Coordinates of C-alpha atoms and ligand atoms in Angstrom, one line a residue:
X1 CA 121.2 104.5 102.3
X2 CA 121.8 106.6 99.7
X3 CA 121.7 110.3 99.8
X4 CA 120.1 112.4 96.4
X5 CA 120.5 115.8 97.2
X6 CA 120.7 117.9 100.0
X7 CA 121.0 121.9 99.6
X8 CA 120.8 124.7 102.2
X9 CA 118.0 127.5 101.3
X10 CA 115.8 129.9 102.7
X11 CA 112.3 129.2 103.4
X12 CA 109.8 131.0 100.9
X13 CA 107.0 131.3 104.0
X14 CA 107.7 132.9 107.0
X15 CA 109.5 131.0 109.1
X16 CA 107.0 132.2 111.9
X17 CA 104.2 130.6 110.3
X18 CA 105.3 127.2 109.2
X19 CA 107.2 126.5 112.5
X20 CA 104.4 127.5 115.0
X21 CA 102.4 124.3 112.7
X22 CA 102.8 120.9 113.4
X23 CA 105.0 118.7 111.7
X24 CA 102.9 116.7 109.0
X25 CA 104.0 113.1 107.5
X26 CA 102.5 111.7 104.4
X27 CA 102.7 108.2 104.3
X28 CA 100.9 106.8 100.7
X29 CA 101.5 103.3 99.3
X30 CA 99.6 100.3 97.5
X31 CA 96.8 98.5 99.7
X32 CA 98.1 96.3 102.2
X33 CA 101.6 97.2 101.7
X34 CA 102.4 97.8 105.5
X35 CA 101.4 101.6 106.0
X36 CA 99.3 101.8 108.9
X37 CA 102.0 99.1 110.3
X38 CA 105.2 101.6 109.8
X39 CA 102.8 104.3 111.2
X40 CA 102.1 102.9 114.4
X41 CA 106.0 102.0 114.5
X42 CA 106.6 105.9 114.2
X43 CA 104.4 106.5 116.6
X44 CA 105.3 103.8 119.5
X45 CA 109.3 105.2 118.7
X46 CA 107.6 109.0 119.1
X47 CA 105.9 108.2 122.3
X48 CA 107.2 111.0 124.1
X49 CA 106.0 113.9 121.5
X50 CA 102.0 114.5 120.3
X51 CA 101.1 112.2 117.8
X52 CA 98.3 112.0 115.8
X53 CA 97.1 109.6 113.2
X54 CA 94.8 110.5 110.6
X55 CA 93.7 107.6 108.3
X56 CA 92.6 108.2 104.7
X57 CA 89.7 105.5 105.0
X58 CA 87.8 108.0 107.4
X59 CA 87.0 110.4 104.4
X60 CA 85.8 107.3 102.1
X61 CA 82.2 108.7 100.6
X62 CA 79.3 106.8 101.8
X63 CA 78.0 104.3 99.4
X64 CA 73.9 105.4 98.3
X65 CA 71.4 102.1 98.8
X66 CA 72.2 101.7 94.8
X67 CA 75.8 101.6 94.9
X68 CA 75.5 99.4 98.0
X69 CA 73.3 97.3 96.5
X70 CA 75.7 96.8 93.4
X71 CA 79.1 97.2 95.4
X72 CA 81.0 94.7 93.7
X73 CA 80.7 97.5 90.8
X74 CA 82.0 100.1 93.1
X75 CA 85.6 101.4 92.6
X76 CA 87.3 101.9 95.8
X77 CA 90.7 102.0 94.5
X78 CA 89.9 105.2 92.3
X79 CA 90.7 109.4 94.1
X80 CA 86.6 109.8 93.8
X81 CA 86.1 107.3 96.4
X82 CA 87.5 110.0 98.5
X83 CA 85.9 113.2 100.2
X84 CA 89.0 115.1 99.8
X85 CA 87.6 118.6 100.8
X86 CA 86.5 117.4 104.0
X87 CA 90.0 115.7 104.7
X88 CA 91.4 119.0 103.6
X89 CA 89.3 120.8 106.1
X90 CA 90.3 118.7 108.7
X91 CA 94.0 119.0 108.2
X92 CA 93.5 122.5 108.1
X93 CA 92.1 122.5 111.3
X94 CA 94.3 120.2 112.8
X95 CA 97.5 122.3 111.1
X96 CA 96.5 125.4 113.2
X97 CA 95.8 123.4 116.3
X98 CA 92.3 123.3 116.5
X99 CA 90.6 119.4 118.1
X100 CA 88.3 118.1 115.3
X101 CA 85.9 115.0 114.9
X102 CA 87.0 112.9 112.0
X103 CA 84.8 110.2 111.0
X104 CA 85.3 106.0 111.6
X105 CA 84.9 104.2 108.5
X106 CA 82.8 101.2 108.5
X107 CA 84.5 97.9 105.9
X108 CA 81.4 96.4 106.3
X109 CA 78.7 98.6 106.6
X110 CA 80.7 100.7 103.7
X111 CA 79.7 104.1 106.0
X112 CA 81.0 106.0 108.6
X113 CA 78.6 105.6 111.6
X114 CA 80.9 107.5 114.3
X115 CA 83.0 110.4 114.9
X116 CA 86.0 110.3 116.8
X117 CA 87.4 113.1 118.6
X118 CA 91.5 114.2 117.5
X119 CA 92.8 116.7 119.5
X120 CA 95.6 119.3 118.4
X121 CA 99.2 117.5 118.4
X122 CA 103.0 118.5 117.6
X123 CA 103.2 115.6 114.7
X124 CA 100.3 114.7 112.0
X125 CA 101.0 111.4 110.4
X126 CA 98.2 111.5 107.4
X127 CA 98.3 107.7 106.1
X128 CA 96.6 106.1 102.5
X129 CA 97.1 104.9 99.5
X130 CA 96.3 108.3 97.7
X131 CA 97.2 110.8 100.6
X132 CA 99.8 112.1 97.5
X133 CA 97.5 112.1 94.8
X134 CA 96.1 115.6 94.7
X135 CA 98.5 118.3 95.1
X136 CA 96.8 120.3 98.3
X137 CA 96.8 117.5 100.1
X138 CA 100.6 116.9 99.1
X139 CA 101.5 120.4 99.7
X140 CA 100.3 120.4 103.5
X141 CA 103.0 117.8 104.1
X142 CA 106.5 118.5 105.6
X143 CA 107.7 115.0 104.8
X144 CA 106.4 112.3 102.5
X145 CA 107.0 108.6 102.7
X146 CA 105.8 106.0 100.2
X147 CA 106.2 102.4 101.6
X148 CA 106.9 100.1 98.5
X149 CA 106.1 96.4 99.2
X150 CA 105.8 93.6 96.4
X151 CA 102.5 93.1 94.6
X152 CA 101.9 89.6 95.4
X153 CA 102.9 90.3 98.9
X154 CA 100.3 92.4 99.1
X155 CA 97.7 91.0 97.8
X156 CA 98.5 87.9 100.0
X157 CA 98.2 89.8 103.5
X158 CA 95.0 91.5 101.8
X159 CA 93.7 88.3 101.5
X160 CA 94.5 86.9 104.6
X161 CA 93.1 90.6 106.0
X162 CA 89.6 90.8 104.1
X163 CA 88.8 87.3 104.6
X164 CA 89.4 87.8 108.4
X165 CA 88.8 91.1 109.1
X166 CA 86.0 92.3 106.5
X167 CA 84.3 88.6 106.5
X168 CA 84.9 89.0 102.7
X169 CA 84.7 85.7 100.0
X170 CA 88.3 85.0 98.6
X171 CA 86.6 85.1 95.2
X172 CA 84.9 88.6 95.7
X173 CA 88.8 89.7 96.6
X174 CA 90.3 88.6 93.6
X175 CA 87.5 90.0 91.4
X176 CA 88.1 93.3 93.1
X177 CA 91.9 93.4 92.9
X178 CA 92.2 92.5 89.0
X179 CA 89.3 94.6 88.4
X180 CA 90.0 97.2 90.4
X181 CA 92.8 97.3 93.2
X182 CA 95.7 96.3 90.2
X183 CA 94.7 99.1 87.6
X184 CA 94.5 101.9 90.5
X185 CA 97.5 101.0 91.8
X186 CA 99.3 101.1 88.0
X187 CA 97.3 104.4 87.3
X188 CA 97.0 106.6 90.6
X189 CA 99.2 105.3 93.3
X190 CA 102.3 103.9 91.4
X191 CA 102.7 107.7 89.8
X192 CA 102.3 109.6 93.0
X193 CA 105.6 107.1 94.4
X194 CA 108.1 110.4 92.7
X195 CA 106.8 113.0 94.9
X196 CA 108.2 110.8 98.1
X197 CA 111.5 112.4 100.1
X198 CA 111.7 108.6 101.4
X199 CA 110.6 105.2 100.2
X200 CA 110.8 102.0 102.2
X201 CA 111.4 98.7 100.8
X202 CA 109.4 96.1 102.5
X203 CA 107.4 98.5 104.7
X204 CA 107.2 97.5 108.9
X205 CA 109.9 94.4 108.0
X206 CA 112.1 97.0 107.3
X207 CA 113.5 98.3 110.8
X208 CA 116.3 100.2 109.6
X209 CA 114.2 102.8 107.4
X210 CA 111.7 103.2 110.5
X211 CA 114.5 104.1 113.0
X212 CA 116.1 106.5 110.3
X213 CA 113.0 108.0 109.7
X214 CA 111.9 108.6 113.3
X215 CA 115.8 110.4 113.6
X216 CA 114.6 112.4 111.0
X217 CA 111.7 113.6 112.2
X218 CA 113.2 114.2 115.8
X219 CA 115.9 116.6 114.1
X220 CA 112.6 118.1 112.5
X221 CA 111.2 118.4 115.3
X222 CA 114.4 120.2 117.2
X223 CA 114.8 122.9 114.4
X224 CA 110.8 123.5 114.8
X225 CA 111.5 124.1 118.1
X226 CA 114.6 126.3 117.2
X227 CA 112.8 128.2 114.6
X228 CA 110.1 128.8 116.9
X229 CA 112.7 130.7 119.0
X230 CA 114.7 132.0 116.2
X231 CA 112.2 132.6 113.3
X232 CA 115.4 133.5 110.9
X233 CA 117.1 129.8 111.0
X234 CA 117.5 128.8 107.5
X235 CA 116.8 125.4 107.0
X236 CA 118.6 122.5 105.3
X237 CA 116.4 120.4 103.1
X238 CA 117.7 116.9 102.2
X239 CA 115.7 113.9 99.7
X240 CA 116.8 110.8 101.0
X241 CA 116.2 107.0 99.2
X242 CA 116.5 104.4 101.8
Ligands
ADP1 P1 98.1 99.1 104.9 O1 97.9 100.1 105.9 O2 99.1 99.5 103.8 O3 96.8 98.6 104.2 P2 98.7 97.3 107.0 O4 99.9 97.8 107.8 O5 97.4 97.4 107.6 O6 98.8 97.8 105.5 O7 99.0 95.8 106.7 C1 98.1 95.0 105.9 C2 98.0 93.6 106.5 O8 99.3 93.0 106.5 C3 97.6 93.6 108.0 O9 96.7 92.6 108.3 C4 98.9 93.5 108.7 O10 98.7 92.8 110.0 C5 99.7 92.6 107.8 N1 101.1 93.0 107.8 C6 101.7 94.2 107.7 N2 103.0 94.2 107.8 C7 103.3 92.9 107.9 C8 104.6 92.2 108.0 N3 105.7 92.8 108.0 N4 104.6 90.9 108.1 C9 103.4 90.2 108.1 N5 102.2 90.8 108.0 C10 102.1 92.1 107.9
C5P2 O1 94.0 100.2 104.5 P1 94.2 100.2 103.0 O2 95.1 101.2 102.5 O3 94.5 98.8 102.5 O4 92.8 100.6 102.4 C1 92.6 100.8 101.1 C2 91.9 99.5 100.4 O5 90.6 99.3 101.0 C3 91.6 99.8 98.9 O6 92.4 99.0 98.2 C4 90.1 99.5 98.8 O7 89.9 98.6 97.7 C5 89.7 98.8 100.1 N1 88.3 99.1 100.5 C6 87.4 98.0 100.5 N2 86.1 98.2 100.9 C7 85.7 99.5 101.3 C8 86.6 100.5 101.3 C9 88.0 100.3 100.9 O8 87.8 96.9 100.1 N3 84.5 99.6 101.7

């Protein structure tokens, strides 16, 4: 556990304003490196506080008949993919603690056919593999976490995943990772990996970073609490590499 840097400053916003938000968690990272796994290991450790989940797969574009029709074509890996200002416009609702519908992607049906509803909460964990890439998004988050798992390990659980959970062909899998999944993760996601405060080696395996993260956040989450009584606090701001 090694500790970068850690200076005591004064916030630039009003304290007012950022404490009365909740507290938002990036957590980015290649494909089936173990994010959504660490997440719901924050989570179950949070249990006592609001916690809400928002996935980056809900604000995939849905695919027109042509691009369905030629999908193995279709780049899924790439920041387009993405409807980032509806994510944005979600997160801003969410930050100011207003309930929104955010839609349920579809892996086979490659559309979102359902809404579900996400009420206000005390922490927003926002989880994908290019929740870093594009600086608004980055710059709604109070903490960022970039889980850091071995290439071939991933794409062996991806494989194991798609071919159970998607119904995908293990040949169509390994066209789309060296054609796509490989390059995007060399050209969008591996670059975004600097802006983290904390990486994690071996994402959910690794117990230790989870339970020092979650004491992290709860001393967040205490001078939240304190700032929201005494707006003037200054804050200390640590990077940690664990
Ligand atoms: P991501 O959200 O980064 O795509 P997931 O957490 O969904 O990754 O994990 C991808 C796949 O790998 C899932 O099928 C999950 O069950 C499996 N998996 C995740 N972490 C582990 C682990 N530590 N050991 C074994 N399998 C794992
Ligand atoms: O959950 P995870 O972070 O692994 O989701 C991202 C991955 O999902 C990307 O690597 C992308 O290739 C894949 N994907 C897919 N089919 C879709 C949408 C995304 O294989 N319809």
């Amino acid at each position: 556990f090694e500790k970068r840097e850690a200076s005591i400053e004064q916030p630039t916003t009003s304290a007012t304003d950022v404490y009365n938000q909740p507290f938002v968690i990036g957590v980015a990272g290649g494909a089936a490196s173990g994010k959504k796994t660490v997440c719901d290991m924050i989570v179950q450790q949070l249990h006592d506080q609001r916690v809400v989940l928002v996935n980056q797969d809900s604000f995939y574009n849905n695919l027109t008949e042509e691009e369905r029709a030629r999908v193995q074509d279709y780049n899924f890996d790439h920041p387009d993919a993405f409807d980032t200002e509806e994510l944005l416009r979600v997160m801003d609702k969410l930050k100011h603690g207003e309930a929104v519908d955010i839609p349920k992607y579809d892996f086979k049906s490659y559309k979102s056919d359902a809404l579900r509803r996400v009420n206000p909460s005390d922490v927003i964990i926002l989880e994908g593999i290019l929740v870093f890439h594009d600086p608004r998004v980055r710059e709604l988050m109070n903490m960022k976490i970039f889980v850091d798992t071995d290439a071939d390990v991933r794409l062996a659980r991806r494989i194991r995943r798609d071919t159970s959970e998607k119904d995908r062909d293990i040949g169509a899998i390994l066209d789309q990772y060296s054609k796509f999944v490989k390059p995007a993760f060399d050209d969008f996601i591996l670059p975004t990996k600097k802006y983290a405060d904390i990486i994690i080696p071996r994402g959910g395996d690794n117990h230790v970073a989870v339970d020092l993260i979650v004491q992290h956040i709860r001393t967040k989450l205490g001078q939240h609490d304190l700032c929201k009584i005494y707006p003037n606090l200054y804050v200390i701001h640590s990077t940690f590499q664990i």
